């Protein structure tokens, strides 16, 4: 009897009962007794075995949103967790490639004569476009790091630019409400302006390539309260999505074929795209909704060049300093309310793997949230001015932010610390983008120059 008790005691001291789950909380088999000296390498073996992976894949492990980087026993001691409890461990597939943080400015390219308001790499990462207050769109040669084409035609500030997912077209929208389409190979305008919006363009989003190839349709949103679906071949507006009572602030064409619009009227509307019928209205915000992000956005952006990923949650940030996490396919009620910012939320963006959600605010902070549950994870502090825009590295391990304080900063998602401080701009940084291949970052702002950053 005593021997049995002793055996049980040893068991308790040396093992811990764990339940492995995927990020959505679905268990991978039954709870397991694991030795306390087991760490991430042993857990990788177990997960690969339980999932019958022919090729071993890398995984990261999380306990209550904190990455497990030590042995289980050490973790239990550090966090003073009882071995009596079942420890829930979330396994998350990791990108096999690793993106190195950018750490130096490789080129400062002059050309624009007014502030740079938007920058965007092409889906394959080889080309770069920028839009400016000088009314031009510019295309840049990334090999020689010099200007390639100046695209003239707008009569007012270029507020928004968007590459088609196959990289064959570029659309730009101006403060005058007109949309122009460009051939990135020649820098020439393809056809005349697309006229219809009465006020400035607030967003442009292309139909994902898996829904239609070659890419023909895109949607634009405007301060006039409407969103419009255009066909680039027919060169006309196919459908006008009307129903918002105030300006539409953001528009996204989702991988599920739906269009999502957010507005100053405090609502988000979900539309189907064959007839433009309103399917759903998401209400909850007490003030303007400024920014929308879909968890599939990164996949859709690089979709023609990489096929993975499924999930349909979308959050948005607002002037009421809060965000809501929605799963529009499942419910018109929010899944979670994300609070903590002290001022308006300017930009929200899911990590490429959908696990994280980052938000940039006028309160000078960037906050990190669990992209599936909406739970707050950490605040990145270091900027001394409002944060305007954020961008993720392709492997979801690093986050980039650009601020009014004239700096860019790179944050490490695992350690929750500043990885790289990138000063160099002479004034506010309005726009940042990390290339899909992970090799470079582009930034632009009030000082009129475009900066390229490498590692």
Short mmCIF file of C-alpha atoms in Angstrom, two decimals:
data_model
loop_
_atom_site.label_atom_id
_atom_site.label_comp_id
_atom_site.label_asym_id
_atom_site.label_seq_id
_atom_site.Cartn_x
_atom_site.Cartn_y
_atom_site.Cartn_z
CA UNK A 1 0.00 0.00 0.00
CA UNK A 2 2.76 2.39 1.00
CA UNK A 3 4.58 1.57 -2.25
CA UNK A 4 1.47 2.47 -4.24
CA UNK A 5 1.13 5.81 -2.44
CA UNK A 6 4.79 6.48 -3.08
CA UNK A 7 4.30 5.71 -6.77
CA UNK A 8 1.36 8.08 -6.98
CA UNK A 9 3.34 10.80 -5.25
CA UNK A 10 6.25 10.42 -7.65
CA UNK A 11 3.81 10.54 -10.52
CA UNK A 12 2.36 13.80 -9.22
CA UNK A 13 5.76 15.34 -8.72
CA UNK A 14 7.21 14.42 -12.08
CA UNK A 15 4.33 14.64 -14.48
CA UNK A 16 1.64 17.11 -15.31
CA UNK A 17 -1.72 16.52 -16.97
CA UNK A 18 -1.96 18.53 -20.22
CA UNK A 19 -4.64 19.01 -22.84
CA UNK A 20 -3.37 20.02 -26.28
CA UNK A 21 -5.81 22.12 -28.30
CA UNK A 22 -5.70 23.97 -31.60
CA UNK A 23 -6.10 27.80 -31.54
CA UNK A 24 -9.90 27.42 -31.83
CA UNK A 25 -9.88 25.35 -28.62
CA UNK A 26 -10.58 21.95 -30.21
CA UNK A 27 -8.69 19.22 -28.27
CA UNK A 28 -6.09 17.05 -29.97
CA UNK A 29 -7.05 13.73 -28.41
CA UNK A 30 -7.47 13.10 -24.67
CA UNK A 31 -5.48 14.82 -21.88
CA UNK A 32 -1.94 13.42 -21.50
CA UNK A 33 0.41 12.98 -18.57
CA UNK A 34 3.64 14.71 -19.64
CA UNK A 35 6.94 14.72 -17.75
CA UNK A 36 7.74 18.05 -16.14
CA UNK A 37 11.03 18.18 -18.04
CA UNK A 38 9.15 18.20 -21.36
CA UNK A 39 9.47 21.46 -23.31
CA UNK A 40 8.63 22.73 -26.81
CA UNK A 41 10.85 20.16 -28.67
CA UNK A 42 9.06 17.22 -26.98
CA UNK A 43 5.66 18.85 -27.55
CA UNK A 44 6.53 19.30 -31.27
CA UNK A 45 7.20 15.55 -31.51
CA UNK A 46 3.88 14.72 -29.83
CA UNK A 47 1.79 17.08 -31.98
CA UNK A 48 3.40 15.93 -35.23
CA UNK A 49 2.76 12.32 -34.20
CA UNK A 50 -0.86 12.91 -33.14
CA UNK A 51 -1.59 14.81 -36.35
CA UNK A 52 0.11 12.08 -38.44
CA UNK A 53 2.21 14.70 -40.23
CA UNK A 54 4.38 12.99 -42.82
CA UNK A 55 6.73 15.97 -42.85
CA UNK A 56 7.44 17.35 -39.41
CA UNK A 57 6.11 20.90 -39.02
CA UNK A 58 7.27 23.55 -36.54
CA UNK A 59 4.80 24.57 -33.81
CA UNK A 60 4.80 27.17 -31.05
CA UNK A 61 2.97 26.43 -27.78
CA UNK A 62 0.95 28.84 -25.69
CA UNK A 63 -0.45 28.65 -22.17
CA UNK A 64 -2.92 31.52 -21.51
CA UNK A 65 -1.59 33.46 -24.53
CA UNK A 66 2.02 33.31 -23.27
CA UNK A 67 4.45 31.35 -25.43
CA UNK A 68 5.96 28.37 -23.64
CA UNK A 69 9.74 28.63 -24.08
CA UNK A 70 10.88 26.59 -21.05
CA UNK A 71 10.19 23.11 -19.65
CA UNK A 72 6.74 22.54 -18.18
CA UNK A 73 8.10 22.15 -14.63
CA UNK A 74 9.95 25.46 -14.82
CA UNK A 75 6.81 27.15 -16.18
CA UNK A 76 4.68 25.77 -13.31
CA UNK A 77 7.20 27.04 -10.75
CA UNK A 78 7.52 30.47 -12.36
CA UNK A 79 3.76 30.95 -12.59
CA UNK A 80 3.01 29.08 -9.33
CA UNK A 81 0.55 26.81 -11.10
CA UNK A 82 -0.74 23.72 -9.30
CA UNK A 83 0.15 20.35 -10.84
CA UNK A 84 -3.33 19.21 -9.81
CA UNK A 85 -4.86 21.26 -12.62
CA UNK A 86 -5.12 20.20 -16.26
CA UNK A 87 -2.87 22.59 -18.21
CA UNK A 88 -4.37 23.68 -21.53
CA UNK A 89 -1.63 24.05 -24.14
CA UNK A 90 -2.50 25.65 -27.48
CA UNK A 91 -0.37 24.49 -30.42
CA UNK A 92 0.02 26.93 -33.30
CA UNK A 93 1.65 26.02 -36.64
CA UNK A 94 4.62 28.29 -37.36
CA UNK A 95 5.85 29.55 -40.70
CA UNK A 96 8.69 27.27 -41.78
CA UNK A 97 10.63 30.30 -43.04
CA UNK A 98 11.86 33.01 -40.67
CA UNK A 99 11.79 36.71 -41.49
CA UNK A 100 14.73 38.70 -40.16
CA UNK A 101 13.93 42.13 -38.72
CA UNK A 102 14.80 45.03 -40.99
CA UNK A 103 17.50 47.10 -39.34
CA UNK A 104 18.88 49.67 -41.79
CA UNK A 105 17.68 52.17 -44.34
CA UNK A 106 18.95 50.97 -47.72
CA UNK A 107 17.62 53.85 -49.80
CA UNK A 108 15.97 57.23 -49.44
CA UNK A 109 14.23 58.00 -52.73
CA UNK A 110 13.07 61.49 -53.51
CA UNK A 111 10.52 62.18 -56.21
CA UNK A 112 7.21 63.10 -54.65
CA UNK A 113 6.81 66.83 -54.11
CA UNK A 114 4.21 66.49 -51.32
CA UNK A 115 3.56 64.06 -48.46
CA UNK A 116 3.53 60.33 -49.26
CA UNK A 117 0.09 59.12 -48.11
CA UNK A 118 0.16 55.44 -49.10
CA UNK A 119 2.72 52.76 -49.98
CA UNK A 120 2.04 49.21 -51.17
CA UNK A 121 4.21 46.36 -52.41
CA UNK A 122 2.87 44.28 -55.28
CA UNK A 123 1.64 40.78 -54.26
CA UNK A 124 4.88 39.16 -55.44
CA UNK A 125 6.98 41.73 -53.56
CA UNK A 126 8.95 42.84 -56.64
CA UNK A 127 7.28 46.20 -57.27
CA UNK A 128 6.30 49.10 -55.10
CA UNK A 129 3.72 51.84 -55.59
CA UNK A 130 3.09 55.03 -53.64
CA UNK A 131 0.37 57.68 -53.65
CA UNK A 132 0.95 61.28 -52.66
CA UNK A 133 -0.53 64.66 -51.92
CA UNK A 134 1.24 65.84 -55.10
CA UNK A 135 -1.60 64.08 -57.07
CA UNK A 136 0.70 61.41 -58.56
CA UNK A 137 1.10 57.69 -58.15
CA UNK A 138 4.68 56.50 -58.46
CA UNK A 139 6.06 53.07 -59.28
CA UNK A 140 9.54 52.23 -58.02
CA UNK A 141 12.17 49.79 -59.25
CA UNK A 142 13.20 47.79 -56.20
CA UNK A 143 16.31 46.30 -57.83
CA UNK A 144 17.93 49.65 -58.54
CA UNK A 145 15.96 51.44 -55.78
CA UNK A 146 15.09 54.26 -58.16
CA UNK A 147 11.89 55.81 -59.55
CA UNK A 148 10.40 53.79 -62.42
CA UNK A 149 7.22 55.63 -63.52
CA UNK A 150 5.36 58.74 -62.45
CA UNK A 151 1.66 58.20 -63.05
CA UNK A 152 -0.07 61.54 -63.56
CA UNK A 153 -3.79 62.03 -64.05
CA UNK A 154 -5.36 62.75 -60.67
CA UNK A 155 -6.39 66.31 -59.93
CA UNK A 156 -6.25 65.94 -56.15
CA UNK A 157 -4.43 64.06 -53.37
CA UNK A 158 -4.03 60.31 -53.95
CA UNK A 159 -5.45 58.81 -50.76
CA UNK A 160 -5.67 55.12 -51.57
CA UNK A 161 -3.88 52.61 -53.82
CA UNK A 162 -4.46 48.88 -54.33
CA UNK A 163 -2.74 46.19 -56.41
CA UNK A 164 -4.89 43.50 -57.98
CA UNK A 165 -4.08 40.10 -56.40
CA UNK A 166 -2.50 38.92 -59.67
CA UNK A 167 -0.29 42.03 -59.77
CA UNK A 168 -1.49 43.05 -63.25
CA UNK A 169 -3.38 46.22 -62.29
CA UNK A 170 -3.05 49.08 -59.86
CA UNK A 171 -5.99 51.29 -58.87
CA UNK A 172 -5.71 54.65 -57.16
CA UNK A 173 -8.41 56.80 -55.56
CA UNK A 174 -8.26 60.52 -54.91
CA UNK A 175 -9.69 63.21 -52.68
CA UNK A 176 -11.82 64.30 -55.65
CA UNK A 177 -13.57 60.89 -55.65
CA UNK A 178 -12.19 59.67 -58.97
CA UNK A 179 -10.54 56.28 -59.50
CA UNK A 180 -7.76 55.71 -62.02
CA UNK A 181 -6.37 52.36 -63.18
CA UNK A 182 -2.75 51.85 -64.21
CA UNK A 183 -0.70 49.24 -66.04
CA UNK A 184 2.28 48.61 -63.71
CA UNK A 185 4.38 47.38 -66.66
CA UNK A 186 4.25 50.73 -68.46
CA UNK A 187 3.06 53.21 -65.83
CA UNK A 188 0.34 54.26 -68.30
CA UNK A 189 -3.30 54.82 -67.45
CA UNK A 190 -5.52 51.99 -68.70
CA UNK A 191 -8.68 53.75 -69.91
CA UNK A 192 -10.25 56.92 -68.56
CA UNK A 193 -11.17 57.71 -64.96
CA UNK A 194 -13.93 55.73 -63.22
CA UNK A 195 -16.40 58.38 -62.14
CA UNK A 196 -19.30 57.91 -59.73
CA UNK A 197 -18.23 58.80 -56.21
CA UNK A 198 -19.10 62.33 -55.16
CA UNK A 199 -16.58 62.66 -52.32
CA UNK A 200 -13.13 61.36 -51.53
CA UNK A 201 -12.15 57.70 -51.73
CA UNK A 202 -11.56 56.03 -48.36
CA UNK A 203 -10.71 52.49 -49.44
CA UNK A 204 -10.17 50.09 -52.37
CA UNK A 205 -10.32 46.30 -52.20
CA UNK A 206 -10.03 43.73 -55.00
CA UNK A 207 -12.10 40.60 -55.46
CA UNK A 208 -9.86 37.74 -54.28
CA UNK A 209 -8.13 35.81 -57.06
CA UNK A 210 -9.59 32.43 -56.03
CA UNK A 211 -13.09 33.80 -56.68
CA UNK A 212 -12.25 35.13 -60.12
CA UNK A 213 -9.11 34.97 -62.23
CA UNK A 214 -7.91 36.96 -64.02
CA UNK A 215 -8.80 39.79 -61.62
CA UNK A 216 -11.50 42.11 -62.97
CA UNK A 217 -13.62 43.45 -60.11
CA UNK A 218 -12.79 45.71 -57.21
CA UNK A 219 -14.82 47.69 -54.71
CA UNK A 220 -14.25 51.29 -53.60
CA UNK A 221 -15.65 53.16 -50.60
CA UNK A 222 -16.15 56.88 -50.22
CA UNK A 223 -16.96 59.68 -47.84
CA UNK A 224 -20.19 60.05 -49.88
CA UNK A 225 -21.63 57.05 -47.96
CA UNK A 226 -21.55 54.55 -50.84
CA UNK A 227 -19.39 51.65 -51.91
CA UNK A 228 -19.18 50.77 -55.60
CA UNK A 229 -18.23 47.57 -57.39
CA UNK A 230 -16.32 48.20 -60.64
CA UNK A 231 -15.33 46.00 -63.56
CA UNK A 232 -11.92 46.96 -64.93
CA UNK A 233 -12.57 45.34 -68.35
CA UNK A 234 -16.02 46.88 -68.89
CA UNK A 235 -14.70 50.07 -67.23
CA UNK A 236 -17.93 50.77 -65.41
CA UNK A 237 -19.64 50.59 -62.05
CA UNK A 238 -21.59 47.32 -61.83
CA UNK A 239 -23.31 47.81 -58.47
CA UNK A 240 -23.66 50.70 -56.03
CA UNK A 241 -23.92 49.56 -52.39
CA UNK A 242 -26.07 52.17 -50.70
CA UNK A 243 -27.46 52.11 -47.18
CA UNK A 244 -24.91 53.76 -44.90
CA UNK A 245 -26.15 57.10 -43.62
CA UNK A 246 -22.68 58.63 -43.21
CA UNK A 247 -19.21 58.27 -44.76
CA UNK A 248 -17.92 54.75 -45.47
CA UNK A 249 -14.48 54.61 -43.82
CA UNK A 250 -13.19 51.24 -44.97
CA UNK A 251 -14.09 48.40 -47.34
CA UNK A 252 -12.84 44.79 -47.62
CA UNK A 253 -13.69 42.07 -50.12
CA UNK A 254 -13.57 38.84 -48.12
CA UNK A 255 -12.44 35.38 -49.13
CA UNK A 256 -15.99 34.18 -48.59
CA UNK A 257 -17.12 36.41 -51.48
CA UNK A 258 -18.81 38.98 -49.22
CA UNK A 259 -17.99 42.68 -49.06
CA UNK A 260 -17.64 44.35 -45.64
CA UNK A 261 -18.06 48.11 -45.18
CA UNK A 262 -17.54 50.18 -42.03
CA UNK A 263 -18.92 53.64 -41.54
CA UNK A 264 -19.12 56.78 -39.44
CA UNK A 265 -22.76 55.75 -38.87
CA UNK A 266 -21.35 53.27 -36.27
CA UNK A 267 -22.30 50.17 -38.26
CA UNK A 268 -20.61 47.52 -40.37
CA UNK A 269 -22.58 46.13 -43.28
CA UNK A 270 -22.04 42.81 -45.05
CA UNK A 271 -23.05 42.58 -48.74
CA UNK A 272 -23.31 39.80 -51.28
CA UNK A 273 -21.70 40.67 -54.60
CA UNK A 274 -23.91 39.34 -57.39
CA UNK A 275 -26.74 41.85 -56.85
CA UNK A 276 -25.34 43.96 -54.02
CA UNK A 277 -27.90 42.79 -51.47
CA UNK A 278 -27.33 43.70 -47.81
CA UNK A 279 -26.99 40.44 -45.87
CA UNK A 280 -26.07 41.55 -42.40
CA UNK A 281 -25.61 44.59 -40.23
CA UNK A 282 -23.20 44.53 -37.31
CA UNK A 283 -24.00 47.05 -34.59
CA UNK A 284 -22.25 47.68 -31.32
CA UNK A 285 -20.00 50.71 -31.64
CA UNK A 286 -20.85 53.96 -29.92
CA UNK A 287 -18.92 56.04 -32.43
CA UNK A 288 -17.36 56.10 -35.91
CA UNK A 289 -15.85 52.86 -37.13
CA UNK A 290 -12.45 53.74 -38.65
CA UNK A 291 -10.77 50.54 -39.70
CA UNK A 292 -11.69 46.97 -40.66
CA UNK A 293 -9.48 43.89 -40.91
CA UNK A 294 -10.26 40.37 -42.07
CA UNK A 295 -8.27 37.45 -40.72
CA UNK A 296 -7.88 36.19 -44.31
CA UNK A 297 -6.56 39.51 -45.62
CA UNK A 298 -2.88 38.55 -45.85
CA UNK A 299 -3.67 35.27 -47.60
CA UNK A 300 -5.91 37.12 -50.07
CA UNK A 301 -3.21 39.69 -50.74
CA UNK A 302 -0.61 37.07 -51.65
CA UNK A 303 -3.22 34.57 -52.80
CA UNK A 304 -2.03 34.24 -56.36
CA UNK A 305 1.41 33.39 -55.03
CA UNK A 306 0.60 31.19 -52.02
CA UNK A 307 -2.50 29.17 -51.10
CA UNK A 308 -3.28 28.49 -47.45
CA UNK A 309 -5.53 29.55 -44.63
CA UNK A 310 -9.16 29.65 -43.66
CA UNK A 311 -11.04 31.73 -41.08
CA UNK A 312 -13.64 34.40 -41.29
CA UNK A 313 -13.43 36.55 -38.22
CA UNK A 314 -13.03 40.28 -38.64
CA UNK A 315 -12.48 43.05 -36.12
CA UNK A 316 -12.60 46.76 -36.56
CA UNK A 317 -11.31 49.75 -34.69
CA UNK A 318 -13.23 52.85 -33.81
CA UNK A 319 -13.42 56.39 -32.50
CA UNK A 320 -15.03 54.97 -29.34
CA UNK A 321 -11.54 53.57 -28.50
CA UNK A 322 -12.80 49.98 -28.62
CA UNK A 323 -12.70 47.14 -31.09
CA UNK A 324 -15.14 44.33 -31.64
CA UNK A 325 -14.28 40.87 -32.89
CA UNK A 326 -17.01 39.43 -35.12
CA UNK A 327 -17.64 36.14 -36.89
CA UNK A 328 -20.18 37.44 -39.39
CA UNK A 329 -20.75 34.00 -40.91
CA UNK A 330 -21.93 32.75 -37.52
CA UNK A 331 -23.62 35.65 -35.74
CA UNK A 332 -24.54 39.30 -36.00
CA UNK A 333 -23.48 39.73 -32.37
CA UNK A 334 -19.84 40.45 -31.55
CA UNK A 335 -17.71 37.57 -30.27
CA UNK A 336 -15.64 39.88 -28.05
CA UNK A 337 -15.24 43.54 -27.13
CA UNK A 338 -11.64 44.71 -27.06
CA UNK A 339 -11.08 47.68 -24.76
CA UNK A 340 -7.99 49.38 -23.43
CA UNK A 341 -6.98 52.09 -25.88
CA UNK A 342 -7.22 55.60 -24.46
CA UNK A 343 -7.81 57.32 -27.79
CA UNK A 344 -9.18 56.48 -31.21
CA UNK A 345 -8.07 53.29 -32.91
CA UNK A 346 -6.55 54.18 -36.26
CA UNK A 347 -5.62 50.84 -37.83
CA UNK A 348 -6.24 47.17 -37.06
CA UNK A 349 -4.52 44.24 -38.78
CA UNK A 350 -4.54 40.46 -38.33
CA UNK A 351 -1.24 38.57 -38.44
CA UNK A 352 -0.87 36.41 -41.57
CA UNK A 353 -1.57 33.23 -39.58
CA UNK A 354 -4.69 34.78 -38.01
CA UNK A 355 -3.46 34.13 -34.48
CA UNK A 356 -2.83 37.74 -33.50
CA UNK A 357 -4.57 41.03 -34.00
CA UNK A 358 -2.68 44.29 -33.67
CA UNK A 359 -4.22 47.73 -33.21
CA UNK A 360 -2.60 51.14 -33.62
CA UNK A 361 -3.95 54.13 -31.78
CA UNK A 362 -3.62 57.86 -31.30
CA UNK A 363 -2.78 57.00 -27.66
CA UNK A 364 0.81 56.27 -28.92
CA UNK A 365 0.54 52.56 -28.25
CA UNK A 366 0.20 49.43 -30.33
CA UNK A 367 -1.80 46.67 -28.66
CA UNK A 368 -1.67 42.95 -29.33
CA UNK A 369 -4.74 40.72 -28.96
CA UNK A 370 -5.51 37.04 -29.46
CA UNK A 371 -6.97 36.95 -32.99
CA UNK A 372 -9.31 34.08 -32.15
CA UNK A 373 -10.67 34.96 -28.70
CA UNK A 374 -10.08 38.72 -28.72
CA UNK A 375 -8.26 38.50 -25.36
CA UNK A 376 -5.76 41.29 -24.65
CA UNK A 377 -2.14 40.09 -24.74
CA UNK A 378 0.20 43.09 -24.38
CA UNK A 379 0.86 46.77 -25.15
CA UNK A 380 3.87 47.90 -27.15
CA UNK A 381 5.01 51.27 -25.85
CA UNK A 382 7.84 53.35 -27.24
CA UNK A 383 6.31 55.72 -29.76
CA UNK A 384 5.98 59.28 -28.48
CA UNK A 385 3.29 60.25 -30.99
CA UNK A 386 0.11 58.73 -32.46
CA UNK A 387 0.65 55.48 -34.37
CA UNK A 388 -0.76 55.72 -37.89
CA UNK A 389 -0.18 52.38 -39.55
CA UNK A 390 1.05 48.85 -38.85
CA UNK A 391 2.23 45.94 -41.00
CA UNK A 392 3.12 42.31 -40.25
CA UNK A 393 6.09 40.22 -41.33
CA UNK A 394 5.01 37.22 -43.44
CA UNK A 395 5.89 34.76 -40.66
CA UNK A 396 3.68 36.54 -38.07
CA UNK A 397 6.65 36.90 -35.69
CA UNK A 398 7.33 40.63 -36.12
CA UNK A 399 5.14 43.72 -36.25
CA UNK A 400 6.05 47.07 -37.79
CA UNK A 401 4.57 50.43 -36.80
CA UNK A 402 4.89 53.95 -38.23
CA UNK A 403 4.15 57.05 -36.19
CA UNK A 404 3.72 60.78 -36.10
CA UNK A 405 6.97 60.77 -34.06
CA UNK A 406 8.90 60.22 -37.38
CA UNK A 407 10.10 56.70 -36.47
CA UNK A 408 9.29 53.16 -37.50
CA UNK A 409 9.54 50.44 -34.87
CA UNK A 410 9.74 46.66 -35.18
CA UNK A 411 8.23 44.65 -32.30
CA UNK A 412 8.97 41.04 -31.38
CA UNK A 413 5.74 39.12 -30.86
CA UNK A 414 7.32 36.37 -28.75
CA UNK A 415 9.22 38.54 -26.27
CA UNK A 416 6.73 41.47 -26.45
CA UNK A 417 9.71 43.81 -26.74
CA UNK A 418 11.04 46.42 -29.16
CA UNK A 419 13.29 44.63 -31.63
CA UNK A 420 14.42 47.54 -33.79
CA UNK A 421 14.07 51.30 -33.70
CA UNK A 422 14.22 52.88 -37.16
CA UNK A 423 14.66 56.65 -37.09
CA UNK A 424 15.47 58.50 -40.30
CA UNK A 425 12.35 60.24 -41.53
CA UNK A 426 12.38 64.00 -41.01
CA UNK A 427 8.66 64.16 -40.19
CA UNK A 428 5.48 62.12 -39.55
CA UNK A 429 5.36 58.60 -41.05
CA UNK A 430 1.93 58.11 -42.62
CA UNK A 431 2.36 54.83 -44.48
CA UNK A 432 4.29 51.59 -43.96
CA UNK A 433 4.29 48.23 -45.73
CA UNK A 434 6.32 45.04 -45.26
CA UNK A 435 6.91 43.19 -48.52
CA UNK A 436 5.23 39.77 -48.79
CA UNK A 437 8.63 38.12 -49.33
CA UNK A 438 9.78 39.58 -46.00
CA UNK A 439 12.93 41.11 -47.46
CA UNK A 440 12.10 44.78 -47.23
CA UNK A 441 9.96 47.49 -45.71
CA UNK A 442 8.80 50.71 -47.37
CA UNK A 443 7.72 53.85 -45.56
CA UNK A 444 6.55 57.29 -46.57
CA UNK A 445 5.30 60.42 -44.91
CA UNK A 446 5.29 64.13 -44.53
CA UNK A 447 8.96 64.56 -45.51
CA UNK A 448 8.00 63.52 -49.11
CA UNK A 449 10.61 60.78 -49.39
CA UNK A 450 10.16 57.08 -49.72
CA UNK A 451 12.47 54.99 -47.56
CA UNK A 452 13.37 51.36 -48.16
CA UNK A 453 14.60 49.30 -45.21
CA UNK A 454 16.42 45.98 -45.40
CA UNK A 455 18.00 43.54 -42.97
#
